[in-house]
Coordinates of N, CA and C and ligand atoms in Angstrom, one line a residue:
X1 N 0.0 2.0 2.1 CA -1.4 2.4 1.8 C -2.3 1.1 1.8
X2 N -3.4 1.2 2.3 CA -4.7 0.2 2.4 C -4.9 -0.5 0.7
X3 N -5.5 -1.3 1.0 CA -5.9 -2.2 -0.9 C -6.9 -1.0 -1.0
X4 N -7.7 -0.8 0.3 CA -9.1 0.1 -0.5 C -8.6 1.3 -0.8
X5 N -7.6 1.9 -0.3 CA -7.5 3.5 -0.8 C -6.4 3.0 -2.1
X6 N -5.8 2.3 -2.4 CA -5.2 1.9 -3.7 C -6.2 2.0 -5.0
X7 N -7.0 1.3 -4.7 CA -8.4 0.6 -5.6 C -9.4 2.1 -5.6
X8 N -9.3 3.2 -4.7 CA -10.0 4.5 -4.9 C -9.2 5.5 -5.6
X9 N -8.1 5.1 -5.8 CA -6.8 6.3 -6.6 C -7.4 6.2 -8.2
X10 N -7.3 4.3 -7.9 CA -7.3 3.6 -9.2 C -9.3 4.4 -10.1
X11 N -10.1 4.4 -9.2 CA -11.3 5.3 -9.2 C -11.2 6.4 -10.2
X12 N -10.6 6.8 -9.5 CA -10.6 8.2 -9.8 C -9.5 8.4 -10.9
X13 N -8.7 8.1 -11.6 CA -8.1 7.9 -12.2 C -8.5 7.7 -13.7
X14 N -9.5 6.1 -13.0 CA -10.4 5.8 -14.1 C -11.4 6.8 -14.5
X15 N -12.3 8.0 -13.7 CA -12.9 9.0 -14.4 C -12.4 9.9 -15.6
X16 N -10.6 10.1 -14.6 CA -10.2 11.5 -15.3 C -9.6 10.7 -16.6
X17 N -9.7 9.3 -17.0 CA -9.0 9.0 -18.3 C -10.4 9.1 -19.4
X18 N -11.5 8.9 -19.0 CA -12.9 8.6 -19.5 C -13.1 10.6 -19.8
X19 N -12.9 11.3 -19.2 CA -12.8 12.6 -19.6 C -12.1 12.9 -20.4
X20 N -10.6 13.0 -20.1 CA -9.8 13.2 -21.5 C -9.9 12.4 -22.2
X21 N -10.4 11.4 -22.4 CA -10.6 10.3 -24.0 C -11.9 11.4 -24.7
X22 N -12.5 12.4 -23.9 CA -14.0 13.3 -25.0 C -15.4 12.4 -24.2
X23 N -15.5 11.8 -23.2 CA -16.5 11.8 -22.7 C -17.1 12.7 -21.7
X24 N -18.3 13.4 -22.1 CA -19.0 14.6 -21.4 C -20.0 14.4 -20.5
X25 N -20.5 13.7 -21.4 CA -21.9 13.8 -21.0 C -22.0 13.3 -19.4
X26 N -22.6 14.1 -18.4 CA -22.3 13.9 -16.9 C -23.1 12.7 -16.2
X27 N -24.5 12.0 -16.8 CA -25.1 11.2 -16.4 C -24.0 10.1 -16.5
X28 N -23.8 9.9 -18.3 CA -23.1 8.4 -18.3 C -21.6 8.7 -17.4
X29 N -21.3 10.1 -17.1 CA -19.9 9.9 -16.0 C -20.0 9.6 -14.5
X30 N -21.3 10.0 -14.6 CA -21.7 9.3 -13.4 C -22.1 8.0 -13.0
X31 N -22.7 7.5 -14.1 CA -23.3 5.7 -14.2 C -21.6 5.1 -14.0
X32 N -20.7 6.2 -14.9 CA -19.4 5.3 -14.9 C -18.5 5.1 -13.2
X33 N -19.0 6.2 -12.4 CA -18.3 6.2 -11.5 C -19.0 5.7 -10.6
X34 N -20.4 5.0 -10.7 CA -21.0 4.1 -9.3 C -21.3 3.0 -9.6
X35 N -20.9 2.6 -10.7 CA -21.1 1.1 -10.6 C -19.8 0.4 -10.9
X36 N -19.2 -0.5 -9.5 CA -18.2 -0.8 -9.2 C -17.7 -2.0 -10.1
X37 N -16.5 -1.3 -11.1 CA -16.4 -2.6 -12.4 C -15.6 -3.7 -11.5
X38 N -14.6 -3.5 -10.5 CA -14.4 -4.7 -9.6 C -15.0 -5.4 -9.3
X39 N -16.2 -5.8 -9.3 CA -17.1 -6.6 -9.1 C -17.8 -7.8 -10.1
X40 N -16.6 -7.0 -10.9 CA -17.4 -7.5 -12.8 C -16.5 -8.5 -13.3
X41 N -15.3 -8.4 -12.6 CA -14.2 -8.7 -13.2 C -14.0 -9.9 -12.4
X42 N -12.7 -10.9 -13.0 CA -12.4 -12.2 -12.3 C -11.3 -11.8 -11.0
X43 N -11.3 -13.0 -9.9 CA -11.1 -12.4 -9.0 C -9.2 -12.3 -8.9
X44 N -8.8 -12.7 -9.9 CA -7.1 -12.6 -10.4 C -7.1 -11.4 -11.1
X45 N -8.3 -10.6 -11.8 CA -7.9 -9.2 -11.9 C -8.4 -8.1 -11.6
X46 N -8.5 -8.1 -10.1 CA -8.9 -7.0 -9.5 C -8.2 -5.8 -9.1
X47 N -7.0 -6.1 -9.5 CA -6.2 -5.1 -9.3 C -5.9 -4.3 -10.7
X48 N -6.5 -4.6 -11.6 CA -6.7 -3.6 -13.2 C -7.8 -3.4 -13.5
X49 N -9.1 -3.8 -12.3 CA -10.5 -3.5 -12.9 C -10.6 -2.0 -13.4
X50 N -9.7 -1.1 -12.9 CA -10.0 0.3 -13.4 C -9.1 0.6 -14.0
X51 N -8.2 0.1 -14.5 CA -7.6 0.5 -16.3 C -7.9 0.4 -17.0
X52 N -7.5 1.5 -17.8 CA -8.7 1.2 -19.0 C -8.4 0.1 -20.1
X53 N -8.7 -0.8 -19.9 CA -8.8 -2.6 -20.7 C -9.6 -2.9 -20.5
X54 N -9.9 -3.9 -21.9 CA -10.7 -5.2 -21.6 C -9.9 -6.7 -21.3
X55 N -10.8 -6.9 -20.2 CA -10.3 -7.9 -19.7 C -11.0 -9.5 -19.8
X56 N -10.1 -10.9 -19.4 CA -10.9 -11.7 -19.9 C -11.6 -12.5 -18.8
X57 N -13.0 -12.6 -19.1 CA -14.1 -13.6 -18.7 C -14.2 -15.0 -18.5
X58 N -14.6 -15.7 -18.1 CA -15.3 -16.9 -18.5 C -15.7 -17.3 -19.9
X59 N -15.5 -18.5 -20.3 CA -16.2 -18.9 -21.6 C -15.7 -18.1 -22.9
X60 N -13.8 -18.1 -23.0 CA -13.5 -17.2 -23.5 C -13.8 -15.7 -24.0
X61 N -14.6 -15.5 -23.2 CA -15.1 -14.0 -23.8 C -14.5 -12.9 -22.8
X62 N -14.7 -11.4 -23.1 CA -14.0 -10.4 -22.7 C -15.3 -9.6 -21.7
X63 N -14.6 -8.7 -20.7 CA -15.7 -7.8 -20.6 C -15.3 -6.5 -21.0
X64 N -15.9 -5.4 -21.7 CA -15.4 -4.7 -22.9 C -14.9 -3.3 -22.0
X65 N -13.8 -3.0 -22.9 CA -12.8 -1.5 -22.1 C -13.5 -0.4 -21.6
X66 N -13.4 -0.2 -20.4 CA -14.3 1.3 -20.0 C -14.7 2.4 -20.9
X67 N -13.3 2.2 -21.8 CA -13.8 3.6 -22.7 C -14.8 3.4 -24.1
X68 N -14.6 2.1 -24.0 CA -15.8 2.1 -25.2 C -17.3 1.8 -24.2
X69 N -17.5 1.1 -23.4 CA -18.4 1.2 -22.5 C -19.2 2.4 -22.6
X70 N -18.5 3.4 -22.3 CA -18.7 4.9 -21.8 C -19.2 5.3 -23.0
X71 N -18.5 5.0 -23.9 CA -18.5 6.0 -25.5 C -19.5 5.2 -26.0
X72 N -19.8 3.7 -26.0 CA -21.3 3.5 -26.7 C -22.6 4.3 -25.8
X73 N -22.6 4.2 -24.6 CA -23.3 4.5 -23.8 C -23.8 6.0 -24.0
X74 N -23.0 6.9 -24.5 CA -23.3 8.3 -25.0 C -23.7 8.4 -25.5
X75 N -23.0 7.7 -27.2 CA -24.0 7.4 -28.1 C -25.2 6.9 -28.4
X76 N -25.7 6.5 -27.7 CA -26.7 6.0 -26.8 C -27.9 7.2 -26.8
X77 N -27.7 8.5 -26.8 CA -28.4 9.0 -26.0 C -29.7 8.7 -25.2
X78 N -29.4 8.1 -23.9 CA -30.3 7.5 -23.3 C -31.3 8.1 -22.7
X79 N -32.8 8.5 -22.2 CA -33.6 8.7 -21.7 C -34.6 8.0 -20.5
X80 N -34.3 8.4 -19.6 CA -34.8 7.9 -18.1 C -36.1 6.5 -18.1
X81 N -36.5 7.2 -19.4 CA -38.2 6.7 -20.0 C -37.5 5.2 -20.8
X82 N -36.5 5.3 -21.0 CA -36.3 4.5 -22.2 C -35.8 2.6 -22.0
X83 N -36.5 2.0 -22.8 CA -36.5 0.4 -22.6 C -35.4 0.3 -23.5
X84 N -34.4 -0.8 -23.2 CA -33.1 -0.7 -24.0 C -32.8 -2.4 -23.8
X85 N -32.7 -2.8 -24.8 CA -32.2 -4.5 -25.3 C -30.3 -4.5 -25.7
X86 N -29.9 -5.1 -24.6 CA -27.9 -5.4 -24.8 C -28.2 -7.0 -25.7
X87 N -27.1 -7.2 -26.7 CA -27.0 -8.2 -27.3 C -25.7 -8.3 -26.1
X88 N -25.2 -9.4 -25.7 CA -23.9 -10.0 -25.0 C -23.6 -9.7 -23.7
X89 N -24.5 -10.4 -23.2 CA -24.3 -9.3 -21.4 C -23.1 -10.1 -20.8
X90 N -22.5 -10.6 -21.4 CA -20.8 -11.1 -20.9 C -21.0 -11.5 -19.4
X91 N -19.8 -10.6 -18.5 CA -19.8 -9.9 -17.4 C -21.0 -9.1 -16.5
X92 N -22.0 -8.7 -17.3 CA -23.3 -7.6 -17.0 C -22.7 -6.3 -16.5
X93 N -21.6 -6.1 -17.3 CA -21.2 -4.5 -16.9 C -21.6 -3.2 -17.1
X94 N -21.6 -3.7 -18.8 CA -22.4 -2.7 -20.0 C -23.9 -2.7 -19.3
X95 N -24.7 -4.2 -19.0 CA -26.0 -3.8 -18.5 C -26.4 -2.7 -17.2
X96 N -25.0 -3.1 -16.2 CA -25.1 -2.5 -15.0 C -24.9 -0.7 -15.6
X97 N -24.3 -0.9 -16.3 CA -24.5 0.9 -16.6 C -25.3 1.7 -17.3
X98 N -25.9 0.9 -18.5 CA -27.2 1.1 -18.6 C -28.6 1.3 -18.0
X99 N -28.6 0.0 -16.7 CA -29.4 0.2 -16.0 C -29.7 1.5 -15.4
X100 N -28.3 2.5 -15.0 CA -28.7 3.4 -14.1 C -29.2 4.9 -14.9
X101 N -29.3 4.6 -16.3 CA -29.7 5.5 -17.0 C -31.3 5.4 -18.1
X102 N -31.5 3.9 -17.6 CA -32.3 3.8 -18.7 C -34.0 2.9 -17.4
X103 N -34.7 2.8 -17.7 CA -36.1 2.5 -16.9 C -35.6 1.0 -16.6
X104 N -35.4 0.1 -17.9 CA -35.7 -1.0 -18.0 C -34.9 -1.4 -19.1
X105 N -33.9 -3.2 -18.5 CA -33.0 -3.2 -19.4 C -32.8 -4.9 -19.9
X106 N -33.3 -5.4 -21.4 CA -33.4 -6.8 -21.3 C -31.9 -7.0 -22.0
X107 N -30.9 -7.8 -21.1 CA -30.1 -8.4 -22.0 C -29.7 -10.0 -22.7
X108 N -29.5 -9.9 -23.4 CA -29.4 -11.5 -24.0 C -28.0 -12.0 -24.3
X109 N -28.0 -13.5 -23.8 CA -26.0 -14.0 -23.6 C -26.7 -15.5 -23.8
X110 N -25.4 -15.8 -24.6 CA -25.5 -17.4 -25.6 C -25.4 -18.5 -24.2
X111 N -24.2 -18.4 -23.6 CA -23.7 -18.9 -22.6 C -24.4 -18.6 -21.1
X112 N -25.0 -20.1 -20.3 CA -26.0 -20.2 -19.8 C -25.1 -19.5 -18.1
X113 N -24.0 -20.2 -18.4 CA -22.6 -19.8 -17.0 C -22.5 -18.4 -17.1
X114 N -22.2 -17.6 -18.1 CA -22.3 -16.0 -18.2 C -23.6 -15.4 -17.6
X115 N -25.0 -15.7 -18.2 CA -25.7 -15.2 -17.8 C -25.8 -15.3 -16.2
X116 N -26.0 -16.9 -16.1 CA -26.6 -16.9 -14.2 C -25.9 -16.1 -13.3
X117 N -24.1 -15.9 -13.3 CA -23.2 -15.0 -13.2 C -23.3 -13.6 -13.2
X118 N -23.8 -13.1 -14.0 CA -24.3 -11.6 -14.1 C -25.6 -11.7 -14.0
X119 N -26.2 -12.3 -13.5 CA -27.4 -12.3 -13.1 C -27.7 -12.1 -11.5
X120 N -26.9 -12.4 -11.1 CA -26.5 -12.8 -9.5 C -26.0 -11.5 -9.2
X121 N -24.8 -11.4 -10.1 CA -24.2 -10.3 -9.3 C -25.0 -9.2 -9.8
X122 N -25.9 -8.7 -10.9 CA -26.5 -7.8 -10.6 C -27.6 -7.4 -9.7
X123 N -28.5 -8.4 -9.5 CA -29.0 -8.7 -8.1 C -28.9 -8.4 -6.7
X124 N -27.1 -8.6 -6.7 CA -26.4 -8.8 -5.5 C -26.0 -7.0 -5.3
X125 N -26.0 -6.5 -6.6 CA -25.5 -5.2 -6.2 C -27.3 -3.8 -6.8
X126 N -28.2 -4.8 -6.2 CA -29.4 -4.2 -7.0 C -29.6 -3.5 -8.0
X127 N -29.4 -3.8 -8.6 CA -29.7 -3.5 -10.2 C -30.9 -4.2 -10.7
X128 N -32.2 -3.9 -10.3 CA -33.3 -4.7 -10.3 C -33.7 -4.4 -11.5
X129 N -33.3 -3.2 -12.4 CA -34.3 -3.3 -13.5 C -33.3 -4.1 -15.0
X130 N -32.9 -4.7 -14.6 CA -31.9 -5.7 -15.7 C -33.0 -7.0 -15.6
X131 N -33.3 -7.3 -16.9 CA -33.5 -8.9 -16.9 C -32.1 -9.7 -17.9
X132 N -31.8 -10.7 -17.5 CA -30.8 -11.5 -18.5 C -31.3 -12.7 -18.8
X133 N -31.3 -13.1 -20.1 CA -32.0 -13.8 -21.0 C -31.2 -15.0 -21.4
X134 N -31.2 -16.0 -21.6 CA -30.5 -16.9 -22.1 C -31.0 -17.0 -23.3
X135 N -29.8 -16.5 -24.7 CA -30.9 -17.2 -25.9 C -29.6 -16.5 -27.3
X136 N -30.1 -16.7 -28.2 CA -29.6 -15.8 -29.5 C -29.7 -14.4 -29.8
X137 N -28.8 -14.0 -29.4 CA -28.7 -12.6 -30.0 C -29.6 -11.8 -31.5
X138 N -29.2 -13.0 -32.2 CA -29.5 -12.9 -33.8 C -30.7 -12.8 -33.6
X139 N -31.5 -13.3 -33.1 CA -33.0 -13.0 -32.7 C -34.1 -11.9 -31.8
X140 N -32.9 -11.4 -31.4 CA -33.2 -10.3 -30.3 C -34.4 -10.7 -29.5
X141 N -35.0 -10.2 -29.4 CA -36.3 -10.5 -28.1 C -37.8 -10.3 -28.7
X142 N -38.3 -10.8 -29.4 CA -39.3 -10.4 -30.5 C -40.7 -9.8 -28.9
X143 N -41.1 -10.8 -28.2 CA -41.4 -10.5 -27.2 C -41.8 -9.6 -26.7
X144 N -41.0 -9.1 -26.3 CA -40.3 -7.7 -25.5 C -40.4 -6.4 -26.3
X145 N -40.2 -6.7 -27.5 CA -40.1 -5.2 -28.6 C -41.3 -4.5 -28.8
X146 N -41.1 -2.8 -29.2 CA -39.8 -2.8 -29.7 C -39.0 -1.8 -28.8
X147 N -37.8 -1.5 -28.8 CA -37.0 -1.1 -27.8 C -36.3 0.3 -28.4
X148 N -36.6 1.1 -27.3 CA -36.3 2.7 -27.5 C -35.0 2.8 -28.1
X149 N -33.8 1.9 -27.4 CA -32.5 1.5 -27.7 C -31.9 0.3 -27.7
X150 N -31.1 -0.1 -28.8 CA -30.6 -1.4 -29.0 C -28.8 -1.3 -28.9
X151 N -28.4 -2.0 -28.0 CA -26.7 -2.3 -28.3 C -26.5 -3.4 -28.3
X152 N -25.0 -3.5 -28.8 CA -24.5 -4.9 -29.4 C -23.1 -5.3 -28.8
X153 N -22.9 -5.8 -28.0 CA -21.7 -5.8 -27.3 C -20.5 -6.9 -28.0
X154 N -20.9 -7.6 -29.0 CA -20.2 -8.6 -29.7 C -20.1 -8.2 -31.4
X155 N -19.4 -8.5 -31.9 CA -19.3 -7.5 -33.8 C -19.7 -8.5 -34.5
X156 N -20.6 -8.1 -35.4 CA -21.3 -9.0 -36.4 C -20.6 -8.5 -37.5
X157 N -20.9 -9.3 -39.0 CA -20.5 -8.9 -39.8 C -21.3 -8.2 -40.5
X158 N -22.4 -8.4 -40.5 CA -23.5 -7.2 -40.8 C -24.7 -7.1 -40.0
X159 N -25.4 -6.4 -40.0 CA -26.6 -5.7 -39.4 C -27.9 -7.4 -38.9
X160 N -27.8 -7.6 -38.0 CA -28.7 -8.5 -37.9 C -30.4 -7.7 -38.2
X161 N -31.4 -8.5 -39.5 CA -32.0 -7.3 -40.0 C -33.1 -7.7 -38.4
X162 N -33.5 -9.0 -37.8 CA -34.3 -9.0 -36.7 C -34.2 -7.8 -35.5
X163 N -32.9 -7.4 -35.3 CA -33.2 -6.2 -34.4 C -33.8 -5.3 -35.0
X164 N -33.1 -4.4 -35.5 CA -33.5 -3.2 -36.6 C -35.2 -3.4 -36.7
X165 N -35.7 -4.6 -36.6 CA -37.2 -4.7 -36.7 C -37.2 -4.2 -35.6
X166 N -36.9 -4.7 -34.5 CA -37.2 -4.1 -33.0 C -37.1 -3.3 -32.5
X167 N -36.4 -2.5 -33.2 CA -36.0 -1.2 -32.8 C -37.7 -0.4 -33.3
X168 N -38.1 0.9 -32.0 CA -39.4 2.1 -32.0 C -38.6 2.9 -33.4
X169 N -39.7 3.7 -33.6 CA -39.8 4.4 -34.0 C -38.6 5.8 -33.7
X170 N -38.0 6.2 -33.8 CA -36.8 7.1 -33.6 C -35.6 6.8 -32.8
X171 N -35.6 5.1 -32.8 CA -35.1 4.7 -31.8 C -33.6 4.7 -32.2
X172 N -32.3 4.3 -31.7 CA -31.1 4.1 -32.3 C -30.2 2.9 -31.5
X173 N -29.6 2.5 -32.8 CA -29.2 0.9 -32.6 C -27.7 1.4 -32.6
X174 N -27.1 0.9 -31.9 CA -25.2 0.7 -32.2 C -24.3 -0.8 -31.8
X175 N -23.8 -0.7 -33.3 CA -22.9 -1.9 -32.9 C -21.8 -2.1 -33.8
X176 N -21.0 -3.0 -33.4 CA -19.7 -3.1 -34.0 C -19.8 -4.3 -34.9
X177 N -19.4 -3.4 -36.7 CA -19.4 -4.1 -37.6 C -18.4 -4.4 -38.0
X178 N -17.6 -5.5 -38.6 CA -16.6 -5.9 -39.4 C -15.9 -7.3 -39.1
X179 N -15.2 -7.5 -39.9 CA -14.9 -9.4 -39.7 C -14.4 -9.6 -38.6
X180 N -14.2 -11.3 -37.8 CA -13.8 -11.5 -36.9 C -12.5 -11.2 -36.1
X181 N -11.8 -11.0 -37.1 CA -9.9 -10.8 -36.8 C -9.6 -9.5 -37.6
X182 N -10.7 -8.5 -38.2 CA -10.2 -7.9 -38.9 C -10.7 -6.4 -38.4
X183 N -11.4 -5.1 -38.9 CA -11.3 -3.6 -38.7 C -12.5 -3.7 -38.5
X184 N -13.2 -3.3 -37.3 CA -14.2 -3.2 -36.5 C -14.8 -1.6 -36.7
X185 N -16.1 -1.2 -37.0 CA -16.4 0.1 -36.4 C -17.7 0.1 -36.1
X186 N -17.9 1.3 -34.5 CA -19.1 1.0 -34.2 C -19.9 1.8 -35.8
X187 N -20.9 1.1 -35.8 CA -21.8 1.6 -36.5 C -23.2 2.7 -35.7
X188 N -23.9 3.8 -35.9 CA -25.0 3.7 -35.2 C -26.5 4.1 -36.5
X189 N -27.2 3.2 -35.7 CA -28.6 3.4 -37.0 C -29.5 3.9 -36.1
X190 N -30.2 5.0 -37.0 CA -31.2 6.0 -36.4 C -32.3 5.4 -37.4
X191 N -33.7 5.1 -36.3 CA -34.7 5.0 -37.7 C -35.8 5.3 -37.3
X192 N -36.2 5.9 -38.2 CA -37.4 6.7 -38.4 C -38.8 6.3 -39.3
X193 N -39.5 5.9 -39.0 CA -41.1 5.2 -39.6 C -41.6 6.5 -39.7
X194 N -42.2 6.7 -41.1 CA -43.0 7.6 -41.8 C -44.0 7.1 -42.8
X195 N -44.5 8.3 -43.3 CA -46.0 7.5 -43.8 C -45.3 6.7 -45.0
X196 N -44.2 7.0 -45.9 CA -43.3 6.6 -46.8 C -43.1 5.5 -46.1
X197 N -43.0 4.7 -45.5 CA -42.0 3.9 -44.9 C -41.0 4.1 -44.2
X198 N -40.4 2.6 -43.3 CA -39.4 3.1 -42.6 C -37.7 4.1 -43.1
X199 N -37.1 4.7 -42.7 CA -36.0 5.0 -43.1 C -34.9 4.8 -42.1
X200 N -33.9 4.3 -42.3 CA -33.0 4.1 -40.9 C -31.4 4.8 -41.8
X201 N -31.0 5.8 -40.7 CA -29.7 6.8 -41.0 C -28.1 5.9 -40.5
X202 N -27.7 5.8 -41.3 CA -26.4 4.7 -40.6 C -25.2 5.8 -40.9
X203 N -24.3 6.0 -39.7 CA -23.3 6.1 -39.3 C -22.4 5.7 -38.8
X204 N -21.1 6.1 -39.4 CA -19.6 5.3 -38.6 C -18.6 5.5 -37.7
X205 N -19.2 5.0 -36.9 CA -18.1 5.7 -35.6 C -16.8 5.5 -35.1
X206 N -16.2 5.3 -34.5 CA -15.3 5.0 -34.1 C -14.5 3.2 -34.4
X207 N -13.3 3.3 -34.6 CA -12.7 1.6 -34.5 C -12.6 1.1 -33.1
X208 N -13.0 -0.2 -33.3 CA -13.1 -1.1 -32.3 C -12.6 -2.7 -32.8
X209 N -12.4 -3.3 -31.0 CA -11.9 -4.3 -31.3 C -12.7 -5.4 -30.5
X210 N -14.1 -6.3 -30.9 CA -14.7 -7.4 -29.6 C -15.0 -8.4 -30.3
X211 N -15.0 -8.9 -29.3 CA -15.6 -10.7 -29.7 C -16.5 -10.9 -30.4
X212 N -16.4 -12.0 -31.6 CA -17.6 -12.0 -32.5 C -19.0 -12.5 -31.7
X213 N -19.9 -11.8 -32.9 CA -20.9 -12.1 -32.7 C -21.4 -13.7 -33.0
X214 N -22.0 -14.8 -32.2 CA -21.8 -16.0 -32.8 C -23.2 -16.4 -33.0
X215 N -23.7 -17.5 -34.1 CA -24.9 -17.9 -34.2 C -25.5 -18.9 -33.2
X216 N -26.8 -18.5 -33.0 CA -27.6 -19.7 -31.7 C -27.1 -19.7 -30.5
X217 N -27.8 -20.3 -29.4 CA -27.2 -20.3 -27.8 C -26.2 -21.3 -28.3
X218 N -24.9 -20.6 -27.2 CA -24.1 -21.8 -26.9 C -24.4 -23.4 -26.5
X219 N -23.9 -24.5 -26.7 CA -23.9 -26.4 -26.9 C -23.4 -26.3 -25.4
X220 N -22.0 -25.6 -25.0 CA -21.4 -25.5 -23.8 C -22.2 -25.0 -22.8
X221 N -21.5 -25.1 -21.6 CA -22.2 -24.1 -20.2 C -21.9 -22.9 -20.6
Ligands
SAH1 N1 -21.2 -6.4 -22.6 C1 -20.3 -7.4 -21.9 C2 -19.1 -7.7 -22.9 C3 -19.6 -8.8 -23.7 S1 -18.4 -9.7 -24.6 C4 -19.8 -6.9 -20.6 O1 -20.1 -5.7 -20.3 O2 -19.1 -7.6 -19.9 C5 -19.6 -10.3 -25.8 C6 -20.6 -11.3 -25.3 O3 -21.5 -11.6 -26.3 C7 -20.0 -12.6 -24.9 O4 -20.4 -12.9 -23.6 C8 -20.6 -13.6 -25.9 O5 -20.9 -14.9 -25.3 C9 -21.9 -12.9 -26.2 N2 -22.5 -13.3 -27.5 C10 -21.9 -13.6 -28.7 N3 -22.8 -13.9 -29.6 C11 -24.0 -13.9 -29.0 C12 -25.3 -14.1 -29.5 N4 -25.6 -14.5 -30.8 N5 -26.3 -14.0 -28.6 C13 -26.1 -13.6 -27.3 N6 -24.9 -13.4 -26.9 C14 -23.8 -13.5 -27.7

C-alpha cells in the first residue's frame, strides 16, 4: 500500500475514534477532518499524526491529543460570528481548528521559534484568519478584547483574573486547572454582565493532562 493511502486509513480512523470518544457535534467533526494534523507534527512523527496522542514539539512543549482538541473545541460552542483568543498556540493546531469555525482567531505563544513556525505553516496551509502573537499568556491581549471565546491550551493553577476581564459578555472561557505534575481538569466559565454586576458560572469538566502554563515570554528562542 502507498504512504498516502496508509496516512488516509490512519484519517479516517482518526474520525471514527473522535466519534466513539462522544464527539457530535458535526461542524467541529468536520474542522477535525480538514485540517491536516500531519502538517502540525515533527517530521519523525508523521506516521502517528492521527493517533490519538499528544505528541512532542519544539521547545519542549506538546501539541495537545485530538481528543481533547475536539472536546475543548465543543465546548466551545463556537459561532461563525465569533472572535476567539488561544493562550499556547504550540504547534497552531488547536488555532487551525478553530479557525475554520470561528471569524477571527488571535493566538498568543511565549516562545518566539513556536510561534514563527505556526505562523508559516498556517499561512502555508491558508488559514488567514489566525493572527499569532508573541507575548504572555497571563496577560491575554488587552488590545484586541474582549473576546466571544477564550481557550487555554497550557494548565494554570488558577484562573488568570486578566482574561476573564476579556472575556464579552455571555462569552465562555475553558481551561485546564490544577498543579504542574498533578490532576488537571478542564474548567469552563460562563459570564454574564448584568445590571448587578458581572456573574461568571464555573464548571468541571473532564481530566486532563498539559503543559504548564508559564509566567512572561520565554528568555529562549
Ligand atoms: N495548542 C497547542 C498546544 C500547546 S502546548 C497546539 O495545538 O499545538 C502549550 C503551549 O503553551 C506551549 O507552546 C507553551 O510554550 C505555551 N505557553 C505556556 N505558557 C504560556 C504563556 N504564559 N503565554 C503564552 N504561551 C504559553
Amino acid at each position: 500500500m502507498s504512504e498516502q493511502g496508509g496516512r488516509d486509513i490512519g484519517r479516517m480512523e482518526f474520525l471514527l475514534t473522535l466519534r466513539r470518544r462522544g464527539i457530535g457535534d458535526q461542524a467541529v467533526l468536520r474542522a477535525m477532518e480538514e485540517v491536516p494534523r500531519a502538517d502540525f507534527v515533527e517530521p519523525g512523527f508523521i506516521e502517528t499524526a492521527y493517533a490519538d496522542q499528544a505528541l512532542p514539539i519544539p521547545c519542549g512543549q506538546t501539541i495537545s491529543q485530538p481528543y481533547v482538541v475536539a472536546y475543548m473545541t465543543e465546548q466551545l460552542a463556537l459561532r461563525p460570528h465569533h472572535r476567539v483568543l488561544e493562550i499556547g498556540t504550540g504547534s497552531g493546531y488547536q488555532a487551525a481548528v478553530l479557525s475554520r469555525l470561528a471569524r477571527e482567531v488571535v493566538s498568543i505563544e511565549r516562545y518566539r521559534t513556536l510561534a514563527a513556525q505556526a505562523r508559516e505553516r498556517l499561512a502555508a496551509l491558508g488559514y488567514i484568519n489566525v493572527e499569532v502573537v508573541v507575548g504572555d499568556g497571563f496577560a491575554g491581549c488587552p488590545g484586541k478584547a474582549p473576546f466571544d471565546r477564550i481557550i487555554v491550551t497550557a494548565a494554570a493553577e488558577e484562573v488568570p483574573n486578566a482574561l476573564l476581564d476579556q472575556l464579552a459578555d455571555d462569552g465562555i472561557m475553558l481551561l485546564p486547572v490544577g498543579p504542574h505534575n498533578g490532576p488537571q481538569r478542564i474548567i469552563r466559565l460562563t459570564k454574564s454582565i448584568t445590571a448587578a454586576g458581572v456573574e461568571v458560572k464555573r464548571e468541571e469538566l473532564i481530566s486532563v493532562r498539559f503543559v504548564p502554563l508559564l509566567p512572561g515570554q520565554a528568555q529562549e528562542l
